[in-house]
């Protein structure tokens, strides 16, 4: 540790003392050696009056700068780990920090591009358009007349992040070691997730690639527009993107003034979400209102505009299928199905009593159905679900944390745009259509083709192995046996595909059932078939 790192630690301790954050740790069941930590110099500092514990934590993070502000934002999404009052307060953290000098921005841009600013841009504004935790944005004009924005990472932020994360790890490990309740909060896991997220955001090449893929997924779409990336001028610390002109999604007065169909706008927001999650398995995971705009064109057919693609999420096919089955079960109010899916997936211990788990889920979810969005708080719903989860020792899956955060953002956006939006009736038809397409014959044939493409390399390997055996033992008809084995391998694959299809929710997808039985029959015949008539076979005996 160098002097700078220790000075940073001293600054952190001062803030810890000023806001008496030791009082946040005090209620935890600490052992005697853990309670010794509470008798530090901060005890001599009076506790702030009329400030809740959540507010004190938020003010402390704000005073420690961009890295801790971003950490508080991410921490606010983990409602499975935090008390409700703290999570709500941290959600008010704003990603706005004072800009760094324009001279430093120019210098970093020129270093990254390897040429003077004037050689790239006909005009460049020294006044930042926006300033965030790890980067700030300037407007510019390319020599071909294109209006663009230039995003540049803060100079020196990498070293600050490295130092702060090491201290965060130290605090997290200490909390885990001295408190059983602290271990339940999994602070090291939270810090590790944050470390990955913030370092991903520092690589603007990655953000540019995210934007490019999202643009390709919605190219020509009437519901979402993604700006063009100018790859010639993108580097790891600099991103140049088309400048958009739209109305901030939170400016309700301006949206209404231009005659925007607010109901359709809200419904298209749901469509964008389901398209990204289920159709593309690639979704914008930082959809707070500051990153979403509405086009000024065709207000009766409103179109969203998205920016800031540093945080994205992706689900595996297994995650998609599992999530879809749960959502459909929720839509149908089949809480027993929801409980059984959680047990089958291993999210809760196998010894969990289905009846008890079903009753707990019903008590949480039943009150929200058949009500408009204005009467539903997804934040409170998630909180109650997490409380139920802890009761049954359910672990929150890390791959769905970003999705939960996105759902919270969708809730806030929907409330502002059209409070009477019925999220369930809007999303259910889209989800049912996706499930029919995914489990229908066409999709299954695509899966079959993918599986069959893997067979030739396996067969070739088998042929080579048996040929090697034949060279050692001339009495073994290697080619004949390898051909038989090849057919049986194909048969086993077909049986597996058919059995997997019949093992899904066939009460939803009965049109696919005949194909699954056909796969089973064909696979069984290839697997069990005899290689010719026994009477015509030659008997091979050692000489």
Coordinates of C-alpha atoms in Angstrom, one line a residue:
X1 CA 0.0 0.0 0.0
X2 CA 1.4 3.4 -0.9
X3 CA 0.8 6.7 0.8
X4 CA -2.0 7.7 -1.5
X5 CA -3.9 4.5 -0.6
X6 CA -3.5 5.2 3.1
X7 CA -4.7 8.8 2.7
X8 CA -7.7 7.5 0.9
X9 CA -8.4 5.1 3.8
X10 CA -8.1 8.0 6.2
X11 CA -10.6 9.9 4.2
X12 CA -13.0 6.9 4.2
X13 CA -12.7 6.6 8.0
X14 CA -13.4 10.4 8.4
X15 CA -16.7 10.0 6.5
X16 CA -17.5 6.8 8.4
X17 CA -17.1 8.8 11.6
X18 CA -18.9 11.9 10.5
X19 CA -22.1 9.9 9.6
X20 CA -21.7 7.4 12.4
X21 CA -22.0 4.4 10.1
X22 CA -21.0 2.2 13.0
X23 CA -24.6 2.4 14.2
X24 CA -25.6 0.5 11.0
X25 CA -23.4 -2.4 12.1
X26 CA -24.3 -2.3 15.8
X27 CA -27.7 -4.1 15.4
X28 CA -26.0 -7.1 13.8
X29 CA -25.3 -10.1 16.1
X30 CA -21.6 -9.6 16.5
X31 CA -19.2 -11.8 18.6
X32 CA -17.2 -10.1 21.3
X33 CA -14.2 -9.4 19.0
X34 CA -16.5 -7.9 16.5
X35 CA -18.1 -5.5 19.0
X36 CA -14.6 -4.2 19.9
X37 CA -14.6 -2.5 16.5
X38 CA -17.6 -0.4 17.6
X39 CA -15.5 1.2 20.4
X40 CA -13.4 3.4 18.1
X41 CA -12.8 7.2 17.9
X42 CA -16.1 7.6 16.1
X43 CA -17.8 7.1 19.4
X44 CA -16.6 10.5 20.4
X45 CA -18.4 12.1 17.4
X46 CA -22.1 13.0 18.0
X47 CA -24.6 11.1 15.8
X48 CA -26.4 13.3 13.2
X49 CA -29.8 14.2 14.4
X50 CA -33.0 13.8 12.4
X51 CA -31.1 11.7 9.8
X52 CA -32.3 8.1 9.2
X53 CA -29.7 5.3 8.8
X54 CA -30.5 5.1 5.1
X55 CA -30.0 8.8 4.5
X56 CA -26.7 8.8 6.5
X57 CA -25.4 6.0 4.3
X58 CA -26.5 7.8 1.1
X59 CA -24.8 11.0 2.2
X60 CA -21.6 9.2 3.1
X61 CA -21.4 7.5 -0.3
X62 CA -22.1 10.8 -2.1
X63 CA -19.3 12.5 -0.1
X64 CA -16.8 9.7 -1.0
X65 CA -17.1 10.4 -4.7
X66 CA -17.9 8.7 -8.0
X67 CA -16.8 5.2 -7.2
X68 CA -18.9 5.0 -4.0
X69 CA -21.8 6.7 -5.6
X70 CA -21.9 4.0 -8.3
X71 CA -21.5 1.3 -5.7
X72 CA -24.5 2.7 -3.8
X73 CA -26.5 2.6 -7.0
X74 CA -25.8 -1.0 -7.6
X75 CA -26.3 -1.9 -3.9
X76 CA -29.7 -0.3 -4.1
X77 CA -30.9 -2.9 -6.6
X78 CA -30.0 -5.8 -4.2
X79 CA -33.3 -5.7 -2.2
X80 CA -32.8 -9.3 -1.4
X81 CA -29.9 -8.3 0.8
X82 CA -30.8 -4.9 2.3
X83 CA -33.5 -3.7 4.6
X84 CA -36.2 -1.9 2.8
X85 CA -35.6 1.6 4.2
X86 CA -31.9 1.6 3.2
X87 CA -32.5 0.2 -0.3
X88 CA -35.2 2.9 -1.0
X89 CA -32.8 5.7 0.2
X90 CA -29.9 4.4 -1.9
X91 CA -32.2 4.4 -4.9
X92 CA -32.2 8.2 -4.7
X93 CA -28.5 8.4 -5.5
X94 CA -28.0 10.5 -8.7
X95 CA -25.3 9.6 -11.2
X96 CA -24.3 13.3 -11.5
X97 CA -20.9 14.5 -10.3
X98 CA -18.9 17.6 -11.0
X99 CA -17.2 17.5 -14.5
X100 CA -13.4 17.4 -14.8
X101 CA -11.7 20.2 -16.7
X102 CA -12.2 20.3 -20.5
X103 CA -8.4 20.6 -21.0
X104 CA -8.0 17.1 -19.5
X105 CA -10.8 15.8 -21.7
X106 CA -9.2 17.1 -24.8
X107 CA -5.8 15.7 -23.8
X108 CA -7.2 12.2 -23.2
X109 CA -9.2 12.2 -26.4
X110 CA -6.1 13.2 -28.4
X111 CA -4.0 10.5 -26.6
X112 CA -6.6 7.9 -27.5
X113 CA -7.1 8.9 -31.1
X114 CA -3.4 9.7 -31.7
X115 CA -4.2 13.0 -33.4
X116 CA -5.3 16.5 -32.6
X117 CA -8.9 17.2 -31.8
X118 CA -9.2 19.5 -34.9
X119 CA -8.1 16.7 -37.2
X120 CA -11.2 14.6 -36.2
X121 CA -13.9 17.1 -35.3
X122 CA -14.9 20.3 -37.2
X123 CA -16.3 21.5 -33.9
X124 CA -15.9 20.4 -30.3
X125 CA -17.7 21.8 -27.3
X126 CA -15.6 22.3 -24.2
X127 CA -18.7 22.5 -22.0
X128 CA -19.7 18.9 -21.0
X129 CA -23.2 17.9 -22.0
X130 CA -23.4 15.4 -19.1
X131 CA -21.1 14.2 -16.3
X132 CA -21.3 10.8 -14.7
X133 CA -19.4 8.6 -12.3
X134 CA -16.7 7.3 -14.6
X135 CA -17.0 9.4 -17.7
X136 CA -18.4 12.6 -19.2
X137 CA -19.9 13.5 -22.6
X138 CA -19.1 16.4 -25.0
X139 CA -20.9 17.4 -28.2
X140 CA -19.0 17.6 -31.4
X141 CA -19.3 17.8 -35.2
X142 CA -17.5 15.6 -37.6
X143 CA -15.9 17.0 -40.8
X144 CA -18.6 15.2 -42.8
X145 CA -21.3 17.2 -41.0
X146 CA -22.5 14.4 -38.6
X147 CA -23.6 15.6 -35.2
X148 CA -22.0 13.3 -32.5
X149 CA -21.4 13.0 -28.8
X150 CA -17.9 12.1 -27.5
X151 CA -17.8 10.1 -24.3
X152 CA -14.4 10.1 -22.5
X153 CA -13.4 8.2 -19.3
X154 CA -12.3 10.3 -16.4
X155 CA -8.4 10.6 -16.2
X156 CA -7.0 8.7 -13.2
X157 CA -10.3 7.0 -12.4
X158 CA -8.8 3.5 -12.8
X159 CA -6.3 4.0 -9.9
X160 CA -9.0 5.4 -7.7
X161 CA -11.3 2.4 -8.5
X162 CA -8.5 -0.1 -7.7
X163 CA -7.8 1.5 -4.3
X164 CA -11.5 1.9 -3.3
X165 CA -12.4 -1.6 -4.3
X166 CA -9.6 -3.1 -2.2
X167 CA -10.9 -1.2 0.8
X168 CA -14.4 -2.4 0.0
X169 CA -13.2 -6.0 -0.1
X170 CA -11.5 -5.5 3.2
X171 CA -14.7 -4.1 4.8
X172 CA -16.8 -6.9 3.2
X173 CA -14.5 -9.7 4.4
X174 CA -14.4 -8.2 7.9
X175 CA -18.2 -8.0 8.0
X176 CA -18.4 -11.7 6.9
X177 CA -15.9 -12.8 9.5
X178 CA -17.5 -11.2 12.5
X179 CA -21.2 -11.5 11.9
X180 CA -23.5 -14.4 10.8
X181 CA -26.1 -11.9 9.6
X182 CA -23.3 -10.2 7.7
X183 CA -22.5 -13.5 5.9
X184 CA -26.1 -13.7 4.9
X185 CA -25.8 -10.3 3.2
X186 CA -23.0 -11.8 1.1
X187 CA -21.0 -8.5 1.0
X188 CA -18.0 -10.0 -0.8
X189 CA -20.3 -11.2 -3.6
X190 CA -21.8 -7.8 -3.8
X191 CA -18.3 -6.1 -4.1
X192 CA -17.2 -8.7 -6.7
X193 CA -20.3 -8.0 -8.8
X194 CA -19.6 -4.3 -8.5
X195 CA -16.0 -4.7 -9.5
X196 CA -16.9 -6.5 -12.7
X197 CA -19.6 -4.0 -13.6
X198 CA -17.6 -0.9 -13.1
X199 CA -14.5 -2.2 -14.9
X200 CA -16.7 -3.2 -17.8
X201 CA -18.0 0.4 -17.9
X202 CA -14.4 1.7 -18.2
X203 CA -14.0 -0.1 -21.5
X204 CA -15.8 2.0 -24.0
X205 CA -15.0 -0.5 -26.8
X206 CA -17.3 -2.9 -24.9
X207 CA -20.0 -0.3 -24.6
X208 CA -19.8 0.5 -28.3
X209 CA -20.1 -3.2 -29.1
X210 CA -23.2 -3.5 -26.8
X211 CA -24.8 -0.5 -28.6
X212 CA -24.0 -2.0 -32.0
X213 CA -25.6 -5.3 -31.2
X214 CA -28.7 -3.7 -29.7
X215 CA -29.0 -1.5 -32.8
X216 CA -28.8 -4.5 -35.0
X217 CA -31.5 -6.3 -33.0
X218 CA -33.9 -3.3 -33.4
X219 CA -32.8 -2.0 -36.8
X220 CA -35.9 -0.6 -38.5
X221 CA -38.0 -1.2 -35.5
X222 CA -40.8 1.4 -34.8
X223 CA -40.6 0.9 -31.1
X224 CA -36.9 1.5 -30.3
X225 CA -34.1 3.5 -31.9
X226 CA -30.4 2.9 -31.0
X227 CA -27.9 5.6 -32.2
X228 CA -25.1 4.8 -34.7
X229 CA -21.6 4.1 -33.4
X230 CA -18.7 5.7 -35.3
X231 CA -16.2 2.9 -35.0
X232 CA -13.3 4.8 -36.7
X233 CA -13.2 7.1 -33.7
X234 CA -13.8 4.7 -30.9
X235 CA -11.1 3.6 -28.5
X236 CA -11.0 1.9 -25.1
X237 CA -11.4 5.3 -23.3
X238 CA -13.3 7.2 -26.0
X239 CA -16.6 6.6 -27.7
X240 CA -18.1 8.6 -30.5
X241 CA -21.8 8.1 -31.2
X242 CA -24.6 9.7 -33.1
X243 CA -26.2 12.6 -31.2
X244 CA -29.9 12.0 -30.8
X245 CA -32.6 14.6 -30.5
X246 CA -35.5 13.4 -28.3
X247 CA -37.6 14.3 -25.3
X248 CA -36.5 12.9 -22.0
X249 CA -39.0 10.2 -21.0
X250 CA -39.6 12.0 -17.7
X251 CA -40.7 15.2 -19.3
X252 CA -44.4 14.3 -19.3
X253 CA -45.6 17.8 -20.1
X254 CA -43.5 18.0 -23.3
X255 CA -44.6 14.5 -24.3
X256 CA -48.3 15.5 -23.9
X257 CA -47.7 18.8 -25.6
X258 CA -46.6 17.1 -28.8
X259 CA -49.6 14.8 -28.7
X260 CA -47.8 11.6 -27.7
X261 CA -50.1 8.5 -27.3
X262 CA -49.1 7.8 -23.7
X263 CA -50.9 4.5 -23.5
X264 CA -49.2 3.2 -26.6
X265 CA -45.9 4.5 -25.3
X266 CA -46.2 2.6 -22.1
X267 CA -47.3 -0.6 -23.9
X268 CA -44.3 -0.3 -26.3
X269 CA -42.0 -0.1 -23.3
X270 CA -43.3 -3.5 -22.2
X271 CA -42.8 -4.8 -25.7
X272 CA -39.2 -3.5 -25.8
X273 CA -38.5 -5.3 -22.5
X274 CA -39.9 -8.6 -23.6
X275 CA -38.3 -8.5 -27.0
X276 CA -34.9 -7.9 -25.4
X277 CA -35.2 -10.5 -22.8
X278 CA -36.9 -13.4 -24.7
X279 CA -36.4 -12.7 -28.4
X280 CA -32.8 -11.5 -28.2
X281 CA -31.6 -12.7 -24.8
X282 CA -29.7 -9.3 -24.6
X283 CA -31.2 -6.4 -22.7
X284 CA -30.3 -2.9 -21.7
X285 CA -29.8 -3.3 -18.0
X286 CA -29.5 0.4 -17.1
X287 CA -32.9 1.7 -18.1
X288 CA -33.2 4.5 -15.7
X289 CA -35.1 7.6 -17.0
X290 CA -31.9 9.5 -17.7
X291 CA -31.0 6.9 -20.4
X292 CA -34.3 6.8 -22.2
X293 CA -35.8 9.4 -24.6
X294 CA -38.8 9.6 -26.9
X295 CA -38.6 10.5 -30.6
X296 CA -40.1 13.8 -31.7
X297 CA -41.4 12.2 -34.8
X298 CA -44.8 10.5 -35.2
X299 CA -46.1 11.1 -31.6
X300 CA -49.1 8.9 -32.3
X301 CA -46.7 6.0 -33.0
X302 CA -44.1 6.8 -30.3
X303 CA -40.6 5.4 -30.5
X304 CA -38.1 5.1 -27.7
X305 CA -34.4 6.1 -28.0
X306 CA -31.9 4.5 -25.8
X307 CA -28.4 5.6 -24.8
X308 CA -25.6 4.5 -22.4
X309 CA -25.0 0.9 -23.0
X310 CA -22.3 0.2 -20.4
X311 CA -24.5 -2.3 -18.5
X312 CA -26.3 -5.0 -20.4
X313 CA -27.6 -8.4 -19.4
X314 CA -27.9 -11.7 -21.1
X315 CA -29.7 -14.9 -20.3
X316 CA -28.9 -18.5 -21.3
X317 CA -31.6 -20.5 -23.1
X318 CA -32.1 -22.4 -19.8
X319 CA -32.6 -19.1 -17.9
X320 CA -35.1 -17.9 -20.5
X321 CA -37.1 -21.1 -20.4
X322 CA -37.1 -21.1 -16.6
X323 CA -38.1 -17.5 -16.4
X324 CA -40.9 -17.9 -19.0
X325 CA -42.4 -20.9 -17.2
X326 CA -42.4 -19.0 -14.0
X327 CA -44.0 -15.9 -15.5
X328 CA -46.7 -18.0 -17.3
X329 CA -47.4 -19.8 -14.0
X330 CA -47.7 -16.4 -12.3
X331 CA -50.0 -15.1 -15.0
X332 CA -52.2 -18.2 -14.6
X333 CA -52.0 -17.9 -10.8
X334 CA -50.6 -21.5 -10.7
X335 CA -48.6 -21.0 -7.5
X336 CA -48.1 -24.7 -7.0
X337 CA -46.4 -24.8 -10.4
X338 CA -44.2 -21.8 -9.3
X339 CA -43.2 -23.6 -6.1
X340 CA -42.5 -26.8 -7.9
X341 CA -40.3 -25.1 -10.5
X342 CA -38.2 -23.5 -7.7
X343 CA -37.7 -26.9 -6.1
X344 CA -36.9 -28.7 -9.4
X345 CA -34.4 -26.0 -10.4
X346 CA -32.6 -26.3 -7.0
X347 CA -33.3 -22.7 -6.0
X348 CA -34.8 -24.0 -2.7
X349 CA -33.8 -27.2 -0.9
X350 CA -35.4 -30.4 -2.2
X351 CA -36.9 -31.1 1.2
X352 CA -39.0 -28.0 1.0
X353 CA -42.7 -28.8 1.5
X354 CA -44.5 -27.7 -1.7
X355 CA -47.7 -26.9 0.0
X356 CA -46.1 -24.5 2.4
X357 CA -44.1 -22.8 -0.3
X358 CA -47.1 -22.5 -2.5
X359 CA -49.2 -20.9 0.3
X360 CA -46.4 -18.4 0.9
X361 CA -46.1 -17.4 -2.7
X362 CA -49.9 -17.1 -3.0
X363 CA -50.0 -14.7 -0.1
X364 CA -47.5 -12.4 -1.8
X365 CA -48.7 -12.5 -5.4
X366 CA -52.5 -12.8 -5.2
X367 CA -53.2 -9.2 -4.1
X368 CA -51.5 -7.7 -7.2
X369 CA -53.5 -9.3 -10.0
X370 CA -56.2 -7.6 -11.9
X371 CA -55.1 -4.3 -10.7
X372 CA -53.7 -1.4 -12.8
X373 CA -50.0 -0.6 -12.6
X374 CA -50.7 2.5 -10.5
X375 CA -51.9 0.3 -7.7
X376 CA -49.0 -2.1 -7.8
X377 CA -45.6 -1.6 -6.3
X378 CA -43.1 -4.0 -7.7
X379 CA -40.6 -2.8 -5.2
X380 CA -42.8 -3.9 -2.4
X381 CA -43.6 -7.1 -4.2
X382 CA -39.9 -8.0 -4.7
X383 CA -39.2 -7.2 -1.1
X384 CA -41.9 -9.5 0.1
X385 CA -40.8 -12.2 -2.3
X386 CA -37.2 -11.9 -1.0
X387 CA -38.5 -12.2 2.6
X388 CA -40.4 -15.3 1.6
X389 CA -37.2 -16.6 -0.1
X390 CA -35.2 -16.2 3.0
X391 CA -37.8 -18.1 5.0
X392 CA -37.4 -21.1 2.7
X393 CA -33.6 -20.7 2.3
X394 CA -33.9 -19.7 -1.3
X395 CA -30.8 -18.2 -2.9
X396 CA -31.2 -15.4 -5.4
X397 CA -29.6 -16.3 -8.7
X398 CA -26.8 -13.9 -9.7
X399 CA -27.7 -14.0 -13.4
X400 CA -31.2 -12.6 -12.7
X401 CA -30.1 -9.7 -10.5
X402 CA -29.8 -7.3 -13.5
X403 CA -33.1 -8.5 -14.8
X404 CA -34.7 -7.6 -11.4
X405 CA -33.1 -4.2 -11.6
X406 CA -34.5 -3.7 -15.1
X407 CA -38.0 -4.7 -13.9
X408 CA -37.8 -2.0 -11.1
X409 CA -36.9 0.6 -13.8
X410 CA -39.8 -0.5 -15.9
X411 CA -42.1 0.0 -13.0
X412 CA -41.0 3.5 -12.4
X413 CA -41.2 4.3 -16.1
X414 CA -44.7 2.8 -16.5
X415 CA -46.0 4.8 -13.5
X416 CA -44.9 8.1 -14.9
X417 CA -46.1 7.4 -18.5
X418 CA -49.5 5.7 -18.0
X419 CA -50.5 4.8 -14.5
X420 CA -53.4 2.7 -15.7
X421 CA -51.2 0.3 -17.7
X422 CA -52.1 -3.3 -17.1
X423 CA -48.7 -4.9 -17.3
X424 CA -50.1 -8.5 -17.1
X425 CA -52.5 -8.2 -19.9
X426 CA -49.9 -6.4 -22.0
X427 CA -47.1 -8.9 -21.4
X428 CA -49.0 -12.2 -21.3
X429 CA -49.8 -12.5 -25.0
X430 CA -46.3 -11.7 -26.0
X431 CA -44.9 -14.3 -23.6
X432 CA -47.4 -17.0 -24.7
X433 CA -46.5 -16.3 -28.4
X434 CA -42.8 -16.7 -27.6
X435 CA -43.3 -19.9 -25.7
X436 CA -45.3 -21.4 -28.6
X437 CA -42.7 -20.4 -31.1
X438 CA -39.8 -21.7 -28.9
X439 CA -41.4 -25.1 -28.3
X440 CA -43.1 -25.5 -31.7
X441 CA -42.0 -27.8 -34.5
X442 CA -40.0 -25.1 -36.3
X443 CA -37.8 -24.2 -33.3
X444 CA -37.4 -27.9 -32.4
X445 CA -36.2 -28.7 -35.9
X446 CA -33.7 -25.9 -35.6
X447 CA -32.5 -27.5 -32.4
X448 CA -32.4 -30.9 -34.0
X449 CA -30.2 -29.5 -36.9
X450 CA -27.8 -28.0 -34.4
X451 CA -27.5 -31.3 -32.5
X452 CA -27.1 -33.3 -35.8
X453 CA -24.3 -30.9 -36.8
X454 CA -22.3 -32.1 -33.8
X455 CA -22.6 -35.8 -34.8
X456 CA -20.1 -36.0 -37.8
X457 CA -17.0 -35.0 -35.8
X458 CA -18.0 -37.5 -33.1
X459 CA -18.5 -40.2 -35.8
X460 CA -15.1 -39.4 -37.4
X461 CA -13.5 -39.7 -34.0
X462 CA -15.2 -43.1 -33.4
X463 CA -14.1 -44.4 -36.8
X464 CA -10.5 -43.5 -36.1
X465 CA -10.6 -45.1 -32.7
X466 CA -12.0 -48.3 -34.1
X467 CA -9.6 -48.3 -37.0
X468 CA -6.8 -48.2 -34.5
X469 CA -8.3 -51.2 -32.7
X470 CA -8.5 -53.0 -36.0
X471 CA -4.8 -52.5 -36.7
X472 CA -4.1 -54.2 -33.4
X473 CA -6.6 -57.0 -33.9
X474 CA -7.2 -58.0 -37.6
X475 CA -10.2 -60.1 -36.6
X476 CA -12.5 -57.1 -35.7
X477 CA -14.5 -55.6 -38.6
X478 CA -13.8 -52.0 -37.5
X479 CA -15.7 -50.2 -40.3
X480 CA -18.8 -52.3 -39.9
X481 CA -18.9 -51.8 -36.2
X482 CA -18.2 -48.1 -36.4
X483 CA -21.1 -47.7 -38.9
X484 CA -23.4 -49.5 -36.5
X485 CA -22.2 -47.4 -33.6
X486 CA -22.8 -44.3 -35.7
X487 CA -26.4 -45.2 -36.3
X488 CA -26.9 -45.9 -32.6
X489 CA -25.3 -42.6 -31.6
X490 CA -27.8 -40.8 -33.9
X491 CA -30.6 -42.9 -32.3
X492 CA -29.6 -41.9 -28.8
X493 CA -29.6 -38.2 -29.8
X494 CA -33.1 -38.5 -31.3
X495 CA -34.4 -40.3 -28.2
X496 CA -32.9 -37.6 -26.0
X497 CA -34.5 -34.8 -28.1
X498 CA -37.9 -36.5 -28.0
X499 CA -37.8 -37.2 -24.3
X500 CA -36.7 -33.7 -23.6
X501 CA -39.6 -32.3 -25.6
X502 CA -42.2 -34.6 -23.9
X503 CA -40.8 -33.5 -20.5
X504 CA -41.7 -29.9 -21.1
X505 CA -45.0 -28.1 -20.4
X506 CA -47.0 -30.0 -23.0
X507 CA -50.3 -28.6 -21.7
X508 CA -49.2 -25.4 -23.4
X509 CA -47.6 -26.8 -26.6
X510 CA -49.7 -29.8 -27.7
X511 CA -49.0 -29.1 -31.4
X512 CA -45.4 -30.2 -31.0
X513 CA -46.3 -33.5 -29.3
X514 CA -46.5 -35.7 -32.5
X515 CA -43.0 -34.6 -33.6
X516 CA -41.6 -35.6 -30.2
X517 CA -43.1 -39.1 -30.4
X518 CA -41.7 -39.4 -34.0
X519 CA -38.2 -38.5 -32.7
X520 CA -38.6 -41.1 -29.9
X521 CA -39.8 -43.8 -32.3
X522 CA -37.0 -43.1 -34.9
X523 CA -34.3 -42.9 -32.2
X524 CA -35.5 -46.1 -30.6
X525 CA -35.5 -48.0 -33.8
X526 CA -31.9 -46.9 -34.7
X527 CA -30.7 -47.6 -31.2
X528 CA -32.2 -51.1 -30.9
X529 CA -32.0 -52.3 -34.5
X530 CA -30.0 -55.5 -35.3
X531 CA -27.2 -55.3 -37.8
X532 CA -28.5 -57.8 -40.4
X533 CA -29.7 -61.4 -39.9
X534 CA -27.7 -63.5 -37.5
X535 CA -27.8 -66.5 -39.9
X536 CA -25.9 -64.5 -42.5
X537 CA -23.3 -63.1 -40.1
X538 CA -19.7 -64.4 -40.3
X539 CA -18.2 -65.6 -37.1
X540 CA -14.8 -64.3 -36.4
X541 CA -12.5 -66.5 -34.3
X542 CA -8.9 -66.1 -33.5
X543 CA -6.6 -68.2 -35.7

